[in-house]
Amino acid sequence: MEIDMLIACVEARRAIWDASSKDHSNRHIIKKLWAEIGTILDIPRVFGQSKQKTVKDVPGPKPALPIFGTTWLFTLRYNIGKLHEAYAGTVFRQGEKWQELRSVLTPELTSAKTMLQFLPELHQVTEDFTSLLRGLRDGGNTIHNFDLLANKISLEISDSGQFTGICVLVLGRRLGFLDKDLGTLASRLARAVKEHFIASRDTYYGLPLWKLYQTDAYKRIVQSEEEYYDIISELVEVAMTEEMETCAMDGIQSVFTSILRAPGLDVREKKAGIIDFIAAGIQGLSNSLMFLLYFLAKHPDSQQRLFEEVQNMYQITGDSLKEAQYLHACVKESYRLLPAAIAIARTLETDMELSGHNIPAGTSVVCHTWLACKDETNFSRPEEFYPERWLPGSDRKSTQNSQFLVIPYGCGRRMCPGKRFVDQELHLILAKIVQEFEVKFDGEMGLQFEFFLAPGGPVNFTFIDRH
């Protein structure tokens, strides 16, 4: 299988950073190096260890993620009992322990049957969300700072790995984050998680002075982590004491109860797993929703075609979602142009040959899928939002392997365990919003990098009633 993709090889820590740049993803630098050097780029280490501890190669049963920035220090501090047990979860674990946690904590999250059981409850959540949108519009039908509302619906329904679910999915209950008058807890939690990602980005891309003393960015990481740990831990404790009363539907309870009853794990490991499933989901799901709405707002013909497909889907079911080809195409095209995660990283245990280059064991390999998705070698007119390219018979895909480029949840065994849920929820929310409203956006949406791609600046959408 041949795909034109940039593979960046890093011994210990990325050396490319620009302190003056607001775009910390450095995609302009990476793209320039790709054009000048080729698809295999060797980035030497700076201020790092000579080798990272590796666990397993990319296709193996226990694939390792590179531990960059302050994460290795968090892991160390957890191991000596000086930091919250949040970092004992699946995100920062490696090897045998990672495999144990993943196999015990995630089966319900990856089950297609479980996701179908959630549809009725998620349908009600989306109904409440569209009602909230209708009530919060100003006189011009505009909602200012829509990102705050997107965070609320992520809190009410979502999960992680890179994304997944909090209340309905993980805790088996709704906590009222979509209540018009209830926003303090939701705002605190969303703000803490966002700050954690930004501070992690700042330590990752800046000079690593945090290794010598506690820099401002390092302090922000610790403070924000403690904030969202305390909030989520409290929610988990309440849900644990009310386990049998959380939700009437067995399917809704299944994820939470499966974690609580997981054999061989202590309470803090179970709690850590739940926190992992919550934190990244707030950013990932909400950002993906905003990007989707933005593309449709800027492409009214695509929005109209989508409306014609979903307008008669009064009760959205698993079967109706499967049959909505254009809905799937819109979501996939948005993932291609603006994925929440712009690259995939793994650490090699064994030597590997890529495009004629020998990559030694111990190398951190970063596959820049976002750049590959915008390369003319892989897609015709790659900068255009054109959902039709994903419909049968389209000639807009330059490679038959294009489906392997659009992987916003990662791939392989370390793929986001909440992939099914987030993908299903994005389709459901988008269908419901387009049924109810014509969506408009004035101007262009900026971008900023917070380890996930995120909208930059105010996000103001206009929602005009269709009926």
PDB file of N, CA and C in Angstrom, residues 283-359:
ATOM      1  N   GLN A 283     -12.793  18.608  24.325  1.00  0.00           N
ATOM      2  CA  GLN A 283     -12.207  19.373  23.232  1.00  0.00           C
ATOM      3  C   GLN A 283     -12.481  18.724  21.881  1.00  0.00           C
ATOM      4  N   GLY A 284     -12.250  17.421  21.797  1.00  0.00           N
ATOM      5  CA  GLY A 284     -12.317  16.762  20.502  1.00  0.00           C
ATOM      6  C   GLY A 284     -13.680  16.802  19.855  1.00  0.00           C
ATOM      7  N   LEU A 285     -14.715  16.436  20.595  1.00  0.00           N
ATOM      8  CA  LEU A 285     -16.064  16.402  20.032  1.00  0.00           C
ATOM      9  C   LEU A 285     -16.570  17.797  19.708  1.00  0.00           C
ATOM     10  N   SER A 286     -16.362  18.742  20.606  1.00  0.00           N
ATOM     11  CA  SER A 286     -16.880  20.092  20.373  1.00  0.00           C
ATOM     12  C   SER A 286     -16.180  20.753  19.188  1.00  0.00           C
ATOM     13  N   ASN A 287     -14.862  20.575  19.061  1.00  0.00           N
ATOM     14  CA  ASN A 287     -14.142  21.171  17.938  1.00  0.00           C
ATOM     15  C   ASN A 287     -14.576  20.559  16.615  1.00  0.00           C
ATOM     16  N   SER A 288     -14.744  19.247  16.584  1.00  0.00           N
ATOM     17  CA  SER A 288     -15.183  18.585  15.352  1.00  0.00           C
ATOM     18  C   SER A 288     -16.564  19.073  14.931  1.00  0.00           C
ATOM     19  N   LEU A 289     -17.456  19.297  15.898  1.00  0.00           N
ATOM     20  CA  LEU A 289     -18.793  19.806  15.590  1.00  0.00           C
ATOM     21  C   LEU A 289     -18.715  21.209  15.001  1.00  0.00           C
ATOM     22  N   MET A 290     -17.889  22.070  15.582  1.00  0.00           N
ATOM     23  CA  MET A 290     -17.775  23.442  15.074  1.00  0.00           C
ATOM     24  C   MET A 290     -17.185  23.471  13.674  1.00  0.00           C
ATOM     25  N   PHE A 291     -16.189  22.630  13.393  1.00  0.00           N
ATOM     26  CA  PHE A 291     -15.619  22.573  12.051  1.00  0.00           C
ATOM     27  C   PHE A 291     -16.663  22.107  11.036  1.00  0.00           C
ATOM     28  N   LEU A 292     -17.454  21.107  11.397  1.00  0.00           N
ATOM     29  CA  LEU A 292     -18.505  20.603  10.515  1.00  0.00           C
ATOM     30  C   LEU A 292     -19.516  21.690  10.165  1.00  0.00           C
ATOM     31  N   LEU A 293     -20.009  22.379  11.184  1.00  0.00           N
ATOM     32  CA  LEU A 293     -20.993  23.437  10.955  1.00  0.00           C
ATOM     33  C   LEU A 293     -20.402  24.570  10.127  1.00  0.00           C
ATOM     34  N   TYR A 294     -19.133  24.872  10.353  1.00  0.00           N
ATOM     35  CA  TYR A 294     -18.479  25.943   9.596  1.00  0.00           C
ATOM     36  C   TYR A 294     -18.431  25.598   8.106  1.00  0.00           C
ATOM     37  N   PHE A 295     -17.994  24.394   7.775  1.00  0.00           N
ATOM     38  CA  PHE A 295     -17.899  24.012   6.366  1.00  0.00           C
ATOM     39  C   PHE A 295     -19.266  24.051   5.688  1.00  0.00           C
ATOM     40  N   LEU A 296     -20.292  23.581   6.360  1.00  0.00           N
ATOM     41  CA  LEU A 296     -21.628  23.603   5.762  1.00  0.00           C
ATOM     42  C   LEU A 296     -22.159  25.026   5.629  1.00  0.00           C
ATOM     43  N   ALA A 297     -21.837  25.877   6.607  1.00  0.00           N
ATOM     44  CA  ALA A 297     -22.270  27.274   6.529  1.00  0.00           C
ATOM     45  C   ALA A 297     -21.624  27.989   5.347  1.00  0.00           C
ATOM     46  N   LYS A 298     -20.370  27.649   5.056  1.00  0.00           N
ATOM     47  CA  LYS A 298     -19.650  28.304   3.956  1.00  0.00           C
ATOM     48  C   LYS A 298     -19.935  27.645   2.609  1.00  0.00           C
ATOM     49  N   HIS A 299     -20.636  26.514   2.608  1.00  0.00           N
ATOM     50  CA  HIS A 299     -20.960  25.810   1.361  1.00  0.00           C
ATOM     51  C   HIS A 299     -22.457  25.496   1.355  1.00  0.00           C
ATOM     52  N   PRO A 300     -23.285  26.493   1.055  1.00  0.00           N
ATOM     53  CA  PRO A 300     -24.749  26.327   1.131  1.00  0.00           C
ATOM     54  C   PRO A 300     -25.293  25.235   0.219  1.00  0.00           C
ATOM     55  N   ASP A 301     -24.644  24.982  -0.918  1.00  0.00           N
ATOM     56  CA  ASP A 301     -25.126  23.909  -1.796  1.00  0.00           C
ATOM     57  C   ASP A 301     -24.990  22.551  -1.111  1.00  0.00           C
ATOM     58  N   SER A 302     -23.874  22.349  -0.429  1.00  0.00           N
ATOM     59  CA  SER A 302     -23.680  21.094   0.310  1.00  0.00           C
ATOM     60  C   SER A 302     -24.677  21.001   1.458  1.00  0.00           C
ATOM     61  N   GLN A 303     -24.922  22.125   2.129  1.00  0.00           N
ATOM     62  CA  GLN A 303     -25.870  22.124   3.233  1.00  0.00           C
ATOM     63  C   GLN A 303     -27.279  21.794   2.736  1.00  0.00           C
ATOM     64  N   GLN A 304     -27.650  22.339   1.583  1.00  0.00           N
ATOM     65  CA  GLN A 304     -28.980  22.065   1.036  1.00  0.00           C
ATOM     66  C   GLN A 304     -29.123  20.597   0.648  1.00  0.00           C
ATOM     67  N   ARG A 305     -28.083  20.038   0.046  1.00  0.00           N
ATOM     68  CA  ARG A 305     -28.146  18.624  -0.339  1.00  0.00           C
ATOM     69  C   ARG A 305     -28.265  17.744   0.904  1.00  0.00           C
ATOM     70  N   LEU A 306     -27.554  18.110   1.965  1.00  0.00           N
ATOM     71  CA  LEU A 306     -27.650  17.344   3.209  1.00  0.00           C
ATOM     72  C   LEU A 306     -29.051  17.461   3.803  1.00  0.00           C
ATOM     73  N   PHE A 307     -29.626  18.659   3.761  1.00  0.00           N
ATOM     74  CA  PHE A 307     -30.989  18.848   4.275  1.00  0.00           C
ATOM     75  C   PHE A 307     -31.981  17.967   3.530  1.00  0.00           C
ATOM     76  N   GLU A 308     -31.838  17.895   2.214  1.00  0.00           N
ATOM     77  CA  GLU A 308     -32.748  17.073   1.417  1.00  0.00           C
ATOM     78  C   GLU A 308     -32.636  15.600   1.796  1.00  0.00           C
ATOM     79  N   GLU A 309     -31.451  15.180   2.230  1.00  0.00           N
ATOM     80  CA  GLU A 309     -31.274  13.784   2.621  1.00  0.00           C
ATOM     81  C   GLU A 309     -31.865  13.488   3.991  1.00  0.00           C
ATOM     82  N   VAL A 310     -31.731  14.429   4.940  1.00  0.00           N
ATOM     83  CA  VAL A 310     -32.115  14.134   6.333  1.00  0.00           C
ATOM     84  C   VAL A 310     -33.470  14.709   6.734  1.00  0.00           C
ATOM     85  N   GLN A 311     -34.121  15.494   5.875  1.00  0.00           N
ATOM     86  CA  GLN A 311     -35.314  16.224   6.306  1.00  0.00           C
ATOM     87  C   GLN A 311     -36.451  15.310   6.759  1.00  0.00           C
ATOM     88  N   ASN A 312     -36.520  14.093   6.227  1.00  0.00           N
ATOM     89  CA  ASN A 312     -37.604  13.177   6.593  1.00  0.00           C
ATOM     90  C   ASN A 312     -37.173  12.105   7.592  1.00  0.00           C
ATOM     91  N   MET A 313     -36.003  12.266   8.180  1.00  0.00           N
ATOM     92  CA  MET A 313     -35.538  11.319   9.202  1.00  0.00           C
ATOM     93  C   MET A 313     -36.074  11.776  10.559  1.00  0.00           C
ATOM     94  N   TYR A 314     -37.369  11.560  10.781  1.00  0.00           N
ATOM     95  CA  TYR A 314     -38.009  12.064  11.998  1.00  0.00           C
ATOM     96  C   TYR A 314     -37.496  11.347  13.242  1.00  0.00           C
ATOM     97  N   GLN A 315     -37.361  10.046  13.174  1.00  0.00           N
ATOM     98  CA  GLN A 315     -36.781   9.276  14.275  1.00  0.00           C
ATOM     99  C   GLN A 315     -35.497   8.653  13.737  1.00  0.00           C
ATOM    100  N   ILE A 316     -34.380   9.227  14.108  1.00  0.00           N
ATOM    101  CA  ILE A 316     -33.107   8.765  13.572  1.00  0.00           C
ATOM    102  C   ILE A 316     -32.721   7.453  14.244  1.00  0.00           C
ATOM    103  N   THR A 317     -32.532   6.424  13.436  1.00  0.00           N
ATOM    104  CA  THR A 317     -32.184   5.096  13.930  1.00  0.00           C
ATOM    105  C   THR A 317     -30.817   4.688  13.395  1.00  0.00           C
ATOM    106  N   GLY A 318     -30.333   3.554  13.876  1.00  0.00           N
ATOM    107  CA  GLY A 318     -29.067   3.041  13.376  1.00  0.00           C
ATOM    108  C   GLY A 318     -29.124   2.773  11.885  1.00  0.00           C
ATOM    109  N   ASP A 319     -30.250   2.232  11.405  1.00  0.00           N
ATOM    110  CA  ASP A 319     -30.395   1.935   9.980  1.00  0.00           C
ATOM    111  C   ASP A 319     -30.441   3.212   9.148  1.00  0.00           C
ATOM    112  N   SER A 320     -31.183   4.214   9.624  1.00  0.00           N
ATOM    113  CA  SER A 320     -31.277   5.456   8.849  1.00  0.00           C
ATOM    114  C   SER A 320     -29.930   6.175   8.795  1.00  0.00           C
ATOM    115  N   LEU A 321     -29.147   6.084   9.856  1.00  0.00           N
ATOM    116  CA  LEU A 321     -27.814   6.684   9.834  1.00  0.00           C
ATOM    117  C   LEU A 321     -26.910   5.972   8.833  1.00  0.00           C
ATOM    118  N   LYS A 322     -27.007   4.649   8.776  1.00  0.00           N
ATOM    119  CA  LYS A 322     -26.181   3.890   7.835  1.00  0.00           C
ATOM    120  C   LYS A 322     -26.500   4.263   6.396  1.00  0.00           C
ATOM    121  N   GLU A 323     -27.779   4.540   6.123  1.00  0.00           N
ATOM    122  CA  GLU A 323     -28.212   4.818   4.751  1.00  0.00           C
ATOM    123  C   GLU A 323     -27.949   6.258   4.320  1.00  0.00           C
ATOM    124  N   ALA A 324     -27.602   7.135   5.246  1.00  0.00           N
ATOM    125  CA  ALA A 324     -27.406   8.558   4.928  1.00  0.00           C
ATOM    126  C   ALA A 324     -26.007   8.777   4.359  1.00  0.00           C
ATOM    127  N   GLN A 325     -25.840   8.481   3.083  1.00  0.00           N
ATOM    128  CA  GLN A 325     -24.516   8.525   2.464  1.00  0.00           C
ATOM    129  C   GLN A 325     -23.919   9.930   2.451  1.00  0.00           C
ATOM    130  N   TYR A 326     -24.738  10.919   2.146  1.00  0.00           N
ATOM    131  CA  TYR A 326     -24.186  12.275   2.059  1.00  0.00           C
ATOM    132  C   TYR A 326     -23.825  12.810   3.440  1.00  0.00           C
ATOM    133  N   LEU A 327     -24.575  12.419   4.456  1.00  0.00           N
ATOM    134  CA  LEU A 327     -24.232  12.782   5.830  1.00  0.00           C
ATOM    135  C   LEU A 327     -22.856  12.233   6.182  1.00  0.00           C
ATOM    136  N   HIS A 328     -22.615  10.966   5.862  1.00  0.00           N
ATOM    137  CA  HIS A 328     -21.304  10.364   6.111  1.00  0.00           C
ATOM    138  C   HIS A 328     -20.218  11.104   5.338  1.00  0.00           C
ATOM    139  N   ALA A 329     -20.524  11.468   4.101  1.00  0.00           N
ATOM    140  CA  ALA A 329     -19.536  12.143   3.261  1.00  0.00           C
ATOM    141  C   ALA A 329     -19.156  13.507   3.833  1.00  0.00           C
ATOM    142  N   CYS A 330     -20.144  14.239   4.360  1.00  0.00           N
ATOM    143  CA  CYS A 330     -19.860  15.555   4.950  1.00  0.00           C
ATOM    144  C   CYS A 330     -18.958  15.425   6.173  1.00  0.00           C
ATOM    145  N   VAL A 331     -19.258  14.455   7.023  1.00  0.00           N
ATOM    146  CA  VAL A 331     -18.441  14.260   8.225  1.00  0.00           C
ATOM    147  C   VAL A 331     -17.019  13.875   7.843  1.00  0.00           C
ATOM    148  N   LYS A 332     -16.879  12.960   6.896  1.00  0.00           N
ATOM    149  CA  LYS A 332     -15.544  12.499   6.512  1.00  0.00           C
ATOM    150  C   LYS A 332     -14.742  13.605   5.845  1.00  0.00           C
ATOM    151  N   GLU A 333     -15.407  14.428   5.041  1.00  0.00           N
ATOM    152  CA  GLU A 333     -14.699  15.525   4.379  1.00  0.00           C
ATOM    153  C   GLU A 333     -14.237  16.568   5.390  1.00  0.00           C
ATOM    154  N   SER A 334     -15.028  16.814   6.418  1.00  0.00           N
ATOM    155  CA  SER A 334     -14.607  17.726   7.481  1.00  0.00           C
ATOM    156  C   SER A 334     -13.420  17.153   8.240  1.00  0.00           C
ATOM    157  N   TYR A 335     -13.459  15.851   8.522  1.00  0.00           N
ATOM    158  CA  TYR A 335     -12.317  15.193   9.160  1.00  0.00           C
ATOM    159  C   TYR A 335     -11.053  15.352   8.314  1.00  0.00           C
ATOM    160  N   ARG A 336     -11.204  15.252   7.001  1.00  0.00           N
ATOM    161  CA  ARG A 336     -10.044  15.344   6.111  1.00  0.00           C
ATOM    162  C   ARG A 336      -9.401  16.722   6.168  1.00  0.00           C
ATOM    163  N   LEU A 337     -10.232  17.764   6.108  1.00  0.00           N
ATOM    164  CA  LEU A 337      -9.710  19.128   6.041  1.00  0.00           C
ATOM    165  C   LEU A 337      -9.279  19.670   7.394  1.00  0.00           C
ATOM    166  N   LEU A 338     -10.021  19.357   8.447  1.00  0.00           N
ATOM    167  CA  LEU A 338      -9.692  19.866   9.781  1.00  0.00           C
ATOM    168  C   LEU A 338      -9.884  18.762  10.823  1.00  0.00           C
ATOM    169  N   PRO A 339      -8.936  17.839  10.897  1.00  0.00           N
ATOM    170  CA  PRO A 339      -9.029  16.794  11.920  1.00  0.00           C
ATOM    171  C   PRO A 339      -8.627  17.348  13.274  1.00  0.00           C
ATOM    172  N   ALA A 340      -9.246  16.862  14.320  1.00  0.00           N
ATOM    173  CA  ALA A 340      -8.845  17.302  15.657  1.00  0.00           C
ATOM    174  C   ALA A 340      -7.401  16.905  15.933  1.00  0.00           C
ATOM    175  N   ALA A 341      -7.037  15.686  15.563  1.00  0.00           N
ATOM    176  CA  ALA A 341      -5.658  15.213  15.731  1.00  0.00           C
ATOM    177  C   ALA A 341      -4.986  15.232  14.368  1.00  0.00           C
ATOM    178  N   ILE A 342      -3.875  15.968  14.254  1.00  0.00           N
ATOM    179  CA  ILE A 342      -3.260  16.196  12.946  1.00  0.00           C
ATOM    180  C   ILE A 342      -2.197  15.176  12.585  1.00  0.00           C
ATOM    181  N   ALA A 343      -1.792  14.332  13.535  1.00  0.00           N
ATOM    182  CA  ALA A 343      -0.734  13.362  13.269  1.00  0.00           C
ATOM    183  C   ALA A 343      -0.887  12.174  14.210  1.00  0.00           C
ATOM    184  N   ILE A 344      -0.224  11.093  13.873  1.00  0.00           N
ATOM    185  CA  ILE A 344      -0.219   9.886  14.696  1.00  0.00           C
ATOM    186  C   ILE A 344       1.222   9.560  15.048  1.00  0.00           C
ATOM    187  N   ALA A 345       1.478   9.282  16.313  1.00  0.00           N
ATOM    188  CA  ALA A 345       2.842   8.990  16.764  1.00  0.00           C
ATOM    189  C   ALA A 345       2.921   7.598  17.381  1.00  0.00           C
ATOM    190  N   ARG A 346       3.995   6.891  17.059  1.00  0.00           N
ATOM    191  CA  ARG A 346       4.281   5.601  17.677  1.00  0.00           C
ATOM    192  C   ARG A 346       5.798   5.493  17.888  1.00  0.00           C
ATOM    193  N   THR A 347       6.207   4.643  18.818  1.00  0.00           N
ATOM    194  CA  THR A 347       7.619   4.384  19.063  1.00  0.00           C
ATOM    195  C   THR A 347       7.942   2.959  18.628  1.00  0.00           C
ATOM    196  N   LEU A 348       9.005   2.797  17.841  1.00  0.00           N
ATOM    197  CA  LEU A 348       9.361   1.496  17.294  1.00  0.00           C
ATOM    198  C   LEU A 348      10.247   0.711  18.260  1.00  0.00           C
ATOM    199  N   GLU A 349       9.948  -0.562  18.402  1.00  0.00           N
ATOM    200  CA  GLU A 349      10.829  -1.442  19.169  1.00  0.00           C
ATOM    201  C   GLU A 349      11.810  -2.151  18.260  1.00  0.00           C
ATOM    202  N   THR A 350      11.359  -2.454  17.043  1.00  0.00           N
ATOM    203  CA  THR A 350      12.219  -3.145  16.084  1.00  0.00           C
ATOM    204  C   THR A 350      12.509  -2.232  14.897  1.00  0.00           C
ATOM    205  N   ASP A 351      13.574  -2.540  14.165  1.00  0.00           N
ATOM    206  CA  ASP A 351      13.906  -1.783  12.966  1.00  0.00           C
ATOM    207  C   ASP A 351      12.784  -1.930  11.941  1.00  0.00           C
ATOM    208  N   MET A 352      12.598  -0.878  11.137  1.00  0.00           N
ATOM    209  CA  MET A 352      11.541  -0.905  10.127  1.00  0.00           C
ATOM    210  C   MET A 352      12.024  -0.166   8.890  1.00  0.00           C
ATOM    211  N   GLU A 353      11.610  -0.644   7.721  1.00  0.00           N
ATOM    212  CA  GLU A 353      11.947   0.031   6.473  1.00  0.00           C
ATOM    213  C   GLU A 353      10.716   0.753   5.944  1.00  0.00           C
ATOM    214  N   LEU A 354      10.855   2.064   5.687  1.00  0.00           N
ATOM    215  CA  LEU A 354       9.771   2.880   5.151  1.00  0.00           C
ATOM    216  C   LEU A 354      10.272   3.618   3.922  1.00  0.00           C
ATOM    217  N   SER A 355       9.654   3.371   2.779  1.00  0.00           N
ATOM    218  CA  SER A 355      10.010   4.053   1.531  1.00  0.00           C
ATOM    219  C   SER A 355      11.508   3.989   1.257  1.00  0.00           C
ATOM    220  N   GLY A 356      12.102   2.844   1.529  1.00  0.00           N
ATOM    221  CA  GLY A 356      13.521   2.669   1.261  1.00  0.00           C
ATOM    222  C   GLY A 356      14.446   3.176   2.340  1.00  0.00           C
ATOM    223  N   HIS A 357      13.897   3.733   3.418  1.00  0.00           N
ATOM    224  CA  HIS A 357      14.708   4.237   4.529  1.00  0.00           C
ATOM    225  C   HIS A 357      14.641   3.257   5.695  1.00  0.00           C
ATOM    226  N   ASN A 358      15.779   2.978   6.296  1.00  0.00           N
ATOM    227  CA  ASN A 358      15.824   2.117   7.471  1.00  0.00           C
ATOM    228  C   ASN A 358      15.627   2.960   8.726  1.00  0.00           C
ATOM    229  N   ILE A 359      14.563   2.684   9.473  1.00  0.00           N
ATOM    230  CA  ILE A 359      14.250   3.419  10.696  1.00  0.00           C
ATOM    231  C   ILE A 359      14.622   2.524  11.879  1.00  0.00           C
TER     232      ILE A 359
END
